[in-house]
Amino acid sequence: MKCNVRDISINYKIIGEGKPIVMIHGYAADHRLMSACMETVFNINSNYKRIYIDLPGMGNSKGAEWLNCADIMLDVIIEFINKILPNENFLLVGQSYGGYISRGIVYKMAHRVDGLLLICPCIIADRKKRNIPEKIILVKNEELLSKVEESDVERFNSALVIQDENTFERYRDEVLSGIKKEDISFLRNYRKNGYSFSFDVDKLEKKFNKPMLMTLEKQDSGVGYKDAWDILGNFPRATFAVLDRAGHNLQIEQNEVFNCLVNEWLRRVEDDIKRKVD
């Protein structure tokens, strides 16, 4: 499906009916990163309208020269939400840089967000300022690496701390497939000129007092996990989980625990909405 925002055609996919959930993937990937891990959860919880978006310049969404900073990216995504879900509350899920954009949405329109899930969120946009652990691979599989295209070996090594056939296949199909569709020129310019918001996205007017889940990885050398602790005070109803044996793709490397945590978050959201209605 396509939604026109200004002169950008944004690609998105809707699955199911019910309470809307907007899913925002990380930098350079596409919506398949989100749909692959979240649809497993919704095999059980089917009463949700899942909205998977390709961010501009990624997947099947085109970029634009004027979209050159995070502030404008946030405005575009909010315009998209307002077109798809006019005056309707929704749940929000953001992964990595999508978690950064999601916090921007909370900053701008928290009153419409009934629950928030952040998966390995980017907390500090400037990589040089992040508190990240050293890169480590806990389970290395040279035999599998030998079967991977040479150009992809470094991507697998940087992305996975548990290297087995399942994690390789899922990373290839869910993450790498999207990265290979990125608009390199657009993303290079965007990252150079405006990867960070011009405002402090975590300086909220008031705390986000709704069910929240933040999943992080002990071996994530991309965004780390320690910086996330500093914003936990914004979320009085947060579950904060840091998992061992996971790099920047916890939804793949620790999928069973991930599914349990997300299901529990959904139960909290449902209870919260029901309580407010009653």
PDB file of C-alpha atoms in Angstrom:
ATOM      1  CA  MET A   1       0.000   0.000   0.000  1.00  0.00           C
ATOM      2  CA  LYS A   2       1.068   3.598  -0.564  1.00  0.00           C
ATOM      3  CA  CYS A   3       0.429   6.813   1.339  1.00  0.00           C
ATOM      4  CA  ASN A   4       1.474  10.161  -0.114  1.00  0.00           C
ATOM      5  CA  VAL A   5       2.995  12.576   2.388  1.00  0.00           C
ATOM      6  CA  ARG A   6       3.938  15.823   0.680  1.00  0.00           C
ATOM      7  CA  ASP A   7       5.757  14.521  -2.426  1.00  0.00           C
ATOM      8  CA  ILE A   8       6.930  11.257  -0.843  1.00  0.00           C
ATOM      9  CA  SER A   9       5.200   7.949  -1.477  1.00  0.00           C
ATOM     10  CA  ILE A  10       5.457   5.926   1.726  1.00  0.00           C
ATOM     11  CA  ASN A  11       5.134   2.173   1.440  1.00  0.00           C
ATOM     12  CA  TYR A  12       3.300   0.372   4.223  1.00  0.00           C
ATOM     13  CA  LYS A  13       1.515  -2.880   4.962  1.00  0.00           C
ATOM     14  CA  ILE A  14      -1.540  -3.518   7.132  1.00  0.00           C
ATOM     15  CA  ILE A  15      -2.295  -6.925   8.641  1.00  0.00           C
ATOM     16  CA  GLY A  16      -5.365  -7.683  10.738  1.00  0.00           C
ATOM     17  CA  GLU A  17      -8.087  -5.592  12.312  1.00  0.00           C
ATOM     18  CA  GLY A  18      -8.598  -4.087  15.748  1.00  0.00           C
ATOM     19  CA  LYS A  19      -6.467  -1.826  17.921  1.00  0.00           C
ATOM     20  CA  PRO A  20      -3.869  -0.104  15.680  1.00  0.00           C
ATOM     21  CA  ILE A  21      -0.165  -0.687  16.260  1.00  0.00           C
ATOM     22  CA  VAL A  22       2.339   1.393  14.290  1.00  0.00           C
ATOM     23  CA  MET A  23       5.674  -0.385  13.728  1.00  0.00           C
ATOM     24  CA  ILE A  24       8.838   1.556  12.857  1.00  0.00           C
ATOM     25  CA  HIS A  25      11.986  -0.307  11.830  1.00  0.00           C
ATOM     26  CA  GLY A  26      15.604   0.754  12.261  1.00  0.00           C
ATOM     27  CA  TYR A  27      17.981   2.648  10.007  1.00  0.00           C
ATOM     28  CA  ALA A  28      18.531   1.248   6.486  1.00  0.00           C
ATOM     29  CA  ALA A  29      16.278  -1.799   6.982  1.00  0.00           C
ATOM     30  CA  ASP A  30      12.625  -2.100   5.937  1.00  0.00           C
ATOM     31  CA  HIS A  31       9.285  -3.211   7.369  1.00  0.00           C
ATOM     32  CA  ARG A  32      10.154  -6.912   7.107  1.00  0.00           C
ATOM     33  CA  LEU A  33      12.438  -6.567  10.123  1.00  0.00           C
ATOM     34  CA  MET A  34       9.351  -5.711  12.182  1.00  0.00           C
ATOM     35  CA  SER A  35       6.741  -7.939  10.574  1.00  0.00           C
ATOM     36  CA  ALA A  36       8.900 -11.057  10.855  1.00  0.00           C
ATOM     37  CA  CYS A  37       9.333 -10.807  14.620  1.00  0.00           C
ATOM     38  CA  MET A  38       5.969  -9.264  15.518  1.00  0.00           C
ATOM     39  CA  GLU A  39       3.666 -11.474  13.445  1.00  0.00           C
ATOM     40  CA  THR A  40       4.803 -14.466  15.513  1.00  0.00           C
ATOM     41  CA  VAL A  41       3.346 -12.695  18.532  1.00  0.00           C
ATOM     42  CA  PHE A  42       0.130 -11.853  16.714  1.00  0.00           C
ATOM     43  CA  ASN A  43      -0.539 -15.464  15.833  1.00  0.00           C
ATOM     44  CA  ILE A  44      -1.827 -15.504  19.424  1.00  0.00           C
ATOM     45  CA  ASN A  45      -3.029 -11.909  19.767  1.00  0.00           C
ATOM     46  CA  SER A  46      -4.903 -11.386  16.507  1.00  0.00           C
ATOM     47  CA  ASN A  47      -7.229  -8.533  17.517  1.00  0.00           C
ATOM     48  CA  TYR A  48      -4.784  -5.854  16.399  1.00  0.00           C
ATOM     49  CA  LYS A  49      -4.394  -3.808  13.241  1.00  0.00           C
ATOM     50  CA  ARG A  50      -0.656  -3.993  12.549  1.00  0.00           C
ATOM     51  CA  ILE A  51       0.745  -1.156  10.448  1.00  0.00           C
ATOM     52  CA  TYR A  52       4.250  -1.760   9.116  1.00  0.00           C
ATOM     53  CA  ILE A  53       5.965   1.192   7.475  1.00  0.00           C
ATOM     54  CA  ASP A  54       9.025   1.562   5.246  1.00  0.00           C
ATOM     55  CA  LEU A  55      10.763   4.742   6.370  1.00  0.00           C
ATOM     56  CA  PRO A  56      11.622   7.227   3.578  1.00  0.00           C
ATOM     57  CA  GLY A  57      14.710   6.169   1.635  1.00  0.00           C
ATOM     58  CA  MET A  58      14.329   2.598   2.878  1.00  0.00           C
ATOM     59  CA  GLY A  59      12.510  -0.441   1.547  1.00  0.00           C
ATOM     60  CA  ASN A  60       9.990   0.639  -1.079  1.00  0.00           C
ATOM     61  CA  SER A  61       9.627   4.212   0.209  1.00  0.00           C
ATOM     62  CA  LYS A  62      11.444   6.925  -1.686  1.00  0.00           C
ATOM     63  CA  GLY A  63      13.474   9.654  -0.052  1.00  0.00           C
ATOM     64  CA  ALA A  64      13.561  13.333  -0.998  1.00  0.00           C
ATOM     65  CA  GLU A  65      16.304  15.938  -0.997  1.00  0.00           C
ATOM     66  CA  TRP A  66      14.355  18.180   1.393  1.00  0.00           C
ATOM     67  CA  LEU A  67      14.027  15.370   3.936  1.00  0.00           C
ATOM     68  CA  ASN A  68      17.497  15.800   5.375  1.00  0.00           C
ATOM     69  CA  CYS A  69      17.136  15.700   9.154  1.00  0.00           C
ATOM     70  CA  ALA A  70      15.438  13.880  12.024  1.00  0.00           C
ATOM     71  CA  ASP A  71      13.044  16.751  12.766  1.00  0.00           C
ATOM     72  CA  ILE A  72      11.599  16.553   9.248  1.00  0.00           C
ATOM     73  CA  MET A  73      11.567  12.745   9.319  1.00  0.00           C
ATOM     74  CA  LEU A  74       9.509  12.916  12.509  1.00  0.00           C
ATOM     75  CA  ASP A  75       7.068  15.385  10.937  1.00  0.00           C
ATOM     76  CA  VAL A  76       6.647  13.109   7.909  1.00  0.00           C
ATOM     77  CA  ILE A  77       5.936  10.048  10.065  1.00  0.00           C
ATOM     78  CA  ILE A  78       3.426  11.983  12.176  1.00  0.00           C
ATOM     79  CA  GLU A  79       1.697  13.171   8.981  1.00  0.00           C
ATOM     80  CA  PHE A  80       1.582   9.547   7.817  1.00  0.00           C
ATOM     81  CA  ILE A  81       0.009   8.449  11.111  1.00  0.00           C
ATOM     82  CA  ASN A  82      -2.560  11.250  10.951  1.00  0.00           C
ATOM     83  CA  LYS A  83      -3.543  10.209   7.425  1.00  0.00           C
ATOM     84  CA  ILE A  84      -3.797   6.495   8.191  1.00  0.00           C
ATOM     85  CA  LEU A  85      -5.254   6.860  11.698  1.00  0.00           C
ATOM     86  CA  PRO A  86      -7.024  10.234  11.871  1.00  0.00           C
ATOM     87  CA  ASN A  87      -7.907  11.130  15.478  1.00  0.00           C
ATOM     88  CA  GLU A  88      -7.332   7.529  16.583  1.00  0.00           C
ATOM     89  CA  ASN A  89      -5.165   6.302  19.447  1.00  0.00           C
ATOM     90  CA  PHE A  90      -2.619   3.588  18.746  1.00  0.00           C
ATOM     91  CA  LEU A  91       0.217   1.498  20.152  1.00  0.00           C
ATOM     92  CA  LEU A  92       3.744   2.268  19.020  1.00  0.00           C
ATOM     93  CA  VAL A  93       6.696  -0.050  18.404  1.00  0.00           C
ATOM     94  CA  GLY A  94      10.132   1.194  17.379  1.00  0.00           C
ATOM     95  CA  GLN A  95      13.333  -0.723  16.720  1.00  0.00           C
ATOM     96  CA  SER A  96      16.808   0.875  16.883  1.00  0.00           C
ATOM     97  CA  TYR A  97      16.575   4.229  15.040  1.00  0.00           C
ATOM     98  CA  GLY A  98      12.856   3.567  14.812  1.00  0.00           C
ATOM     99  CA  GLY A  99      12.919   3.699  18.609  1.00  0.00           C
ATOM    100  CA  TYR A 100      14.490   7.140  18.400  1.00  0.00           C
ATOM    101  CA  ILE A 101      11.751   8.320  16.028  1.00  0.00           C
ATOM    102  CA  SER A 102       9.137   6.674  18.265  1.00  0.00           C
ATOM    103  CA  ARG A 103      10.319   8.705  21.242  1.00  0.00           C
ATOM    104  CA  GLY A 104       9.892  11.764  19.042  1.00  0.00           C
ATOM    105  CA  ILE A 105       6.282  10.730  18.444  1.00  0.00           C
ATOM    106  CA  VAL A 106       5.758  10.385  22.195  1.00  0.00           C
ATOM    107  CA  TYR A 107       7.342  13.818  22.663  1.00  0.00           C
ATOM    108  CA  LYS A 108       4.928  15.362  20.151  1.00  0.00           C
ATOM    109  CA  MET A 109       1.700  13.397  20.689  1.00  0.00           C
ATOM    110  CA  ALA A 110       1.883  11.198  23.794  1.00  0.00           C
ATOM    111  CA  HIS A 111      -1.870  11.634  24.361  1.00  0.00           C
ATOM    112  CA  ARG A 112      -2.564   9.373  21.372  1.00  0.00           C
ATOM    113  CA  VAL A 113      -0.070   6.626  22.241  1.00  0.00           C
ATOM    114  CA  ASP A 114      -1.650   3.964  24.485  1.00  0.00           C
ATOM    115  CA  GLY A 115       1.482   1.844  24.847  1.00  0.00           C
ATOM    116  CA  LEU A 116       5.122   1.905  23.786  1.00  0.00           C
ATOM    117  CA  LEU A 117       7.577  -0.867  22.903  1.00  0.00           C
ATOM    118  CA  LEU A 118      11.207  -0.025  22.188  1.00  0.00           C
ATOM    119  CA  ILE A 119      13.413  -2.786  20.756  1.00  0.00           C
ATOM    120  CA  CYS A 120      17.184  -2.164  21.086  1.00  0.00           C
ATOM    121  CA  PRO A 121      16.423   1.568  20.828  1.00  0.00           C
ATOM    122  CA  CYS A 122      18.912   4.175  19.707  1.00  0.00           C
ATOM    123  CA  ILE A 123      19.071   6.464  22.746  1.00  0.00           C
ATOM    124  CA  ILE A 124      21.902   8.780  21.716  1.00  0.00           C
ATOM    125  CA  ALA A 125      21.985   9.514  17.995  1.00  0.00           C
ATOM    126  CA  ASP A 126      25.641  10.594  18.005  1.00  0.00           C
ATOM    127  CA  ARG A 127      27.542   7.307  17.983  1.00  0.00           C
ATOM    128  CA  LYS A 128      30.647   8.936  19.487  1.00  0.00           C
ATOM    129  CA  LYS A 129      28.676   9.801  22.632  1.00  0.00           C
ATOM    130  CA  ARG A 130      27.173   6.341  23.202  1.00  0.00           C
ATOM    131  CA  ASN A 131      28.186   4.101  26.077  1.00  0.00           C
ATOM    132  CA  ILE A 132      28.589   0.819  24.221  1.00  0.00           C
ATOM    133  CA  PRO A 133      30.315  -2.488  25.083  1.00  0.00           C
ATOM    134  CA  GLU A 134      33.195  -3.883  23.083  1.00  0.00           C
ATOM    135  CA  LYS A 135      32.264  -6.045  20.133  1.00  0.00           C
ATOM    136  CA  ILE A 136      32.149  -9.730  21.034  1.00  0.00           C
ATOM    137  CA  ILE A 137      30.888 -12.875  19.286  1.00  0.00           C
ATOM    138  CA  LEU A 138      29.782 -15.533  21.784  1.00  0.00           C
ATOM    139  CA  VAL A 139      29.107 -18.331  19.289  1.00  0.00           C
ATOM    140  CA  LYS A 140      31.093 -18.125  16.060  1.00  0.00           C
ATOM    141  CA  ASN A 141      30.425 -20.463  13.149  1.00  0.00           C
ATOM    142  CA  GLU A 142      33.193 -20.411  10.557  1.00  0.00           C
ATOM    143  CA  GLU A 143      31.506 -23.094   8.472  1.00  0.00           C
ATOM    144  CA  LEU A 144      28.398 -20.970   8.008  1.00  0.00           C
ATOM    145  CA  LEU A 145      30.472 -17.854   7.371  1.00  0.00           C
ATOM    146  CA  SER A 146      32.297 -19.669   4.572  1.00  0.00           C
ATOM    147  CA  LYS A 147      28.973 -20.061   2.750  1.00  0.00           C
ATOM    148  CA  VAL A 148      28.084 -16.380   3.001  1.00  0.00           C
ATOM    149  CA  GLU A 149      28.841 -13.941   0.201  1.00  0.00           C
ATOM    150  CA  GLU A 150      32.146 -12.242   0.971  1.00  0.00           C
ATOM    151  CA  SER A 151      30.526  -8.815   0.890  1.00  0.00           C
ATOM    152  CA  ASP A 152      28.087  -9.888   3.633  1.00  0.00           C
ATOM    153  CA  VAL A 153      30.533 -11.529   6.062  1.00  0.00           C
ATOM    154  CA  GLU A 154      31.285  -8.295   7.918  1.00  0.00           C
ATOM    155  CA  ARG A 155      27.572  -7.532   8.224  1.00  0.00           C
ATOM    156  CA  PHE A 156      26.902 -10.921   9.808  1.00  0.00           C
ATOM    157  CA  ASN A 157      29.877 -10.578  12.152  1.00  0.00           C
ATOM    158  CA  SER A 158      28.808  -7.108  13.267  1.00  0.00           C
ATOM    159  CA  ALA A 159      25.126  -8.015  13.641  1.00  0.00           C
ATOM    160  CA  LEU A 160      25.117 -11.413  15.335  1.00  0.00           C
ATOM    161  CA  VAL A 161      26.744 -12.582  18.553  1.00  0.00           C
ATOM    162  CA  ILE A 162      25.077 -15.996  18.240  1.00  0.00           C
ATOM    163  CA  GLN A 163      25.920 -17.434  14.832  1.00  0.00           C
ATOM    164  CA  ASP A 164      23.900 -20.490  13.918  1.00  0.00           C
ATOM    165  CA  GLU A 165      21.829 -21.531  10.934  1.00  0.00           C
ATOM    166  CA  ASN A 166      18.618 -20.023  12.322  1.00  0.00           C
ATOM    167  CA  THR A 167      20.096 -16.604  13.172  1.00  0.00           C
ATOM    168  CA  PHE A 168      21.917 -16.464   9.827  1.00  0.00           C
ATOM    169  CA  GLU A 169      18.778 -17.253   7.845  1.00  0.00           C
ATOM    170  CA  ARG A 170      16.587 -14.849   9.794  1.00  0.00           C
ATOM    171  CA  TYR A 171      19.093 -12.006   9.616  1.00  0.00           C
ATOM    172  CA  ARG A 172      19.493 -12.565   5.870  1.00  0.00           C
ATOM    173  CA  ASP A 173      15.743 -12.694   5.188  1.00  0.00           C
ATOM    174  CA  GLU A 174      14.480 -10.109   7.684  1.00  0.00           C
ATOM    175  CA  VAL A 175      17.244  -7.529   7.972  1.00  0.00           C
ATOM    176  CA  LEU A 176      19.844  -7.818   5.222  1.00  0.00           C
ATOM    177  CA  SER A 177      17.197  -8.111   2.504  1.00  0.00           C
ATOM    178  CA  GLY A 178      15.923  -4.666   3.497  1.00  0.00           C
ATOM    179  CA  ILE A 179      19.371  -3.118   3.833  1.00  0.00           C
ATOM    180  CA  LYS A 180      20.099  -4.109   0.241  1.00  0.00           C
ATOM    181  CA  LYS A 181      17.181  -1.930  -0.904  1.00  0.00           C
ATOM    182  CA  GLU A 182      18.351   1.227   0.880  1.00  0.00           C
ATOM    183  CA  ASP A 183      18.830   4.508  -0.974  1.00  0.00           C
ATOM    184  CA  ILE A 184      22.517   4.856  -0.134  1.00  0.00           C
ATOM    185  CA  SER A 185      22.895   8.437  -1.338  1.00  0.00           C
ATOM    186  CA  PHE A 186      19.814   9.637   0.563  1.00  0.00           C
ATOM    187  CA  LEU A 187      20.799   7.899   3.794  1.00  0.00           C
ATOM    188  CA  ARG A 188      24.397   9.077   3.616  1.00  0.00           C
ATOM    189  CA  ASN A 189      23.237  12.678   3.259  1.00  0.00           C
ATOM    190  CA  TYR A 190      20.628  12.270   6.001  1.00  0.00           C
ATOM    191  CA  ARG A 191      23.088  10.807   8.460  1.00  0.00           C
ATOM    192  CA  LYS A 192      25.660  13.482   7.703  1.00  0.00           C
ATOM    193  CA  ASN A 193      23.291  16.449   8.031  1.00  0.00           C
ATOM    194  CA  GLY A 194      20.631  15.614  10.575  1.00  0.00           C
ATOM    195  CA  TYR A 195      20.592  12.175  12.219  1.00  0.00           C
ATOM    196  CA  SER A 196      19.813  13.781  15.619  1.00  0.00           C
ATOM    197  CA  PHE A 197      16.797  15.819  16.662  1.00  0.00           C
ATOM    198  CA  SER A 198      17.398  19.528  17.209  1.00  0.00           C
ATOM    199  CA  PHE A 199      15.612  19.200  20.573  1.00  0.00           C
ATOM    200  CA  ASP A 200      16.038  16.966  23.633  1.00  0.00           C
ATOM    201  CA  VAL A 201      13.589  14.185  22.793  1.00  0.00           C
ATOM    202  CA  ASP A 202      13.758  12.783  26.319  1.00  0.00           C
ATOM    203  CA  LYS A 203      12.856  16.034  28.073  1.00  0.00           C
ATOM    204  CA  LEU A 204       9.135  15.295  28.279  1.00  0.00           C
ATOM    205  CA  GLU A 205       6.523  17.743  29.536  1.00  0.00           C
ATOM    206  CA  LYS A 206       5.176  14.960  31.713  1.00  0.00           C
ATOM    207  CA  LYS A 207       6.047  11.322  32.222  1.00  0.00           C
ATOM    208  CA  PHE A 208       4.639   8.690  29.869  1.00  0.00           C
ATOM    209  CA  ASN A 209       2.433   6.877  32.369  1.00  0.00           C
ATOM    210  CA  LYS A 210       1.254   4.028  30.145  1.00  0.00           C
ATOM    211  CA  PRO A 211       2.456   0.431  29.674  1.00  0.00           C
ATOM    212  CA  MET A 212       5.937   0.398  28.203  1.00  0.00           C
ATOM    213  CA  LEU A 213       8.537  -2.251  27.393  1.00  0.00           C
ATOM    214  CA  MET A 214      12.172  -1.641  26.570  1.00  0.00           C
ATOM    215  CA  THR A 215      14.237  -4.626  25.404  1.00  0.00           C
ATOM    216  CA  LEU A 216      18.010  -4.299  25.269  1.00  0.00           C
ATOM    217  CA  GLU A 217      21.010  -6.534  24.668  1.00  0.00           C
ATOM    218  CA  LYS A 218      24.061  -7.012  26.864  1.00  0.00           C
ATOM    219  CA  GLN A 219      26.327  -7.545  23.838  1.00  0.00           C
ATOM    220  CA  ASP A 220      24.883  -4.766  21.651  1.00  0.00           C
ATOM    221  CA  SER A 221      27.915  -2.885  20.346  1.00  0.00           C
ATOM    222  CA  GLY A 222      25.719  -0.744  18.100  1.00  0.00           C
ATOM    223  CA  VAL A 223      23.572   1.263  20.507  1.00  0.00           C
ATOM    224  CA  GLY A 224      24.458  -0.415  23.797  1.00  0.00           C
ATOM    225  CA  TYR A 225      22.168  -0.731  26.805  1.00  0.00           C
ATOM    226  CA  LYS A 226      23.555   1.558  29.533  1.00  0.00           C
ATOM    227  CA  ASP A 227      22.327   4.834  28.014  1.00  0.00           C
ATOM    228  CA  ALA A 228      18.749   3.552  28.101  1.00  0.00           C
ATOM    229  CA  TRP A 229      18.816   3.430  31.890  1.00  0.00           C
ATOM    230  CA  ASP A 230      19.146   7.221  31.944  1.00  0.00           C
ATOM    231  CA  ILE A 231      15.703   7.739  30.375  1.00  0.00           C
ATOM    232  CA  LEU A 232      13.855   5.103  32.392  1.00  0.00           C
ATOM    233  CA  GLY A 233      12.480   7.766  34.729  1.00  0.00           C
ATOM    234  CA  ASN A 234      10.284   9.021  31.874  1.00  0.00           C
ATOM    235  CA  PHE A 235       8.359   5.741  31.952  1.00  0.00           C
ATOM    236  CA  PRO A 236       6.851   4.906  35.378  1.00  0.00           C
ATOM    237  CA  ARG A 237       5.171   1.790  33.957  1.00  0.00           C
ATOM    238  CA  ALA A 238       8.129   0.353  32.088  1.00  0.00           C
ATOM    239  CA  THR A 239       9.534  -3.142  32.005  1.00  0.00           C
ATOM    240  CA  PHE A 240      13.266  -2.783  31.372  1.00  0.00           C
ATOM    241  CA  ALA A 241      14.904  -5.990  30.116  1.00  0.00           C
ATOM    242  CA  VAL A 242      18.593  -6.462  29.291  1.00  0.00           C
ATOM    243  CA  LEU A 243      19.239  -9.874  27.762  1.00  0.00           C
ATOM    244  CA  ASP A 244      22.447 -11.863  27.606  1.00  0.00           C
ATOM    245  CA  ARG A 245      23.381 -13.709  24.395  1.00  0.00           C
ATOM    246  CA  ALA A 246      22.078 -10.953  22.142  1.00  0.00           C
ATOM    247  CA  GLY A 247      23.620  -8.248  19.997  1.00  0.00           C
ATOM    248  CA  HIS A 248      21.640  -5.657  18.049  1.00  0.00           C
ATOM    249  CA  ASN A 249      19.111  -8.263  16.888  1.00  0.00           C
ATOM    250  CA  LEU A 250      17.611  -9.566  20.100  1.00  0.00           C
ATOM    251  CA  GLN A 251      14.332 -10.373  18.360  1.00  0.00           C
ATOM    252  CA  ILE A 252      16.263 -13.000  16.392  1.00  0.00           C
ATOM    253  CA  GLU A 253      18.858 -14.236  18.883  1.00  0.00           C
ATOM    254  CA  GLN A 254      16.518 -14.343  21.897  1.00  0.00           C
ATOM    255  CA  ASN A 255      13.205 -14.741  20.127  1.00  0.00           C
ATOM    256  CA  GLU A 256      11.480 -16.896  22.763  1.00  0.00           C
ATOM    257  CA  VAL A 257      12.173 -14.432  25.574  1.00  0.00           C
ATOM    258  CA  PHE A 258      11.290 -11.557  23.239  1.00  0.00           C
ATOM    259  CA  ASN A 259       7.918 -13.118  22.421  1.00  0.00           C
ATOM    260  CA  CYS A 260       7.136 -13.637  26.117  1.00  0.00           C
ATOM    261  CA  LEU A 261       8.003 -10.038  26.974  1.00  0.00           C
ATOM    262  CA  VAL A 262       5.922  -8.624  24.117  1.00  0.00           C
ATOM    263  CA  ASN A 263       2.928 -10.789  25.024  1.00  0.00           C
ATOM    264  CA  GLU A 264       3.147  -9.577  28.622  1.00  0.00           C
ATOM    265  CA  TRP A 265       3.330  -5.955  27.423  1.00  0.00           C
ATOM    266  CA  LEU A 266       0.209  -6.462  25.306  1.00  0.00           C
ATOM    267  CA  ARG A 267      -1.636  -7.883  28.317  1.00  0.00           C
ATOM    268  CA  ARG A 268      -0.712  -4.805  30.336  1.00  0.00           C
ATOM    269  CA  VAL A 269      -1.892  -2.537  27.520  1.00  0.00           C
ATOM    270  CA  GLU A 270      -5.202  -4.387  27.227  1.00  0.00           C
ATOM    271  CA  ASP A 271      -5.768  -4.245  30.992  1.00  0.00           C
ATOM    272  CA  ASP A 272      -4.946  -0.533  31.046  1.00  0.00           C
ATOM    273  CA  ILE A 273      -7.355   0.290  28.213  1.00  0.00           C
ATOM    274  CA  LYS A 274     -10.111  -1.858  29.744  1.00  0.00           C
ATOM    275  CA  ARG A 275      -9.653  -0.223  33.154  1.00  0.00           C
ATOM    276  CA  LYS A 276     -10.002   3.248  31.625  1.00  0.00           C
ATOM    277  CA  VAL A 277     -13.141   2.241  29.733  1.00  0.00           C
ATOM    278  CA  ASP A 278     -14.720   0.674  32.827  1.00  0.00           C
TER     279      ASP A 278
END
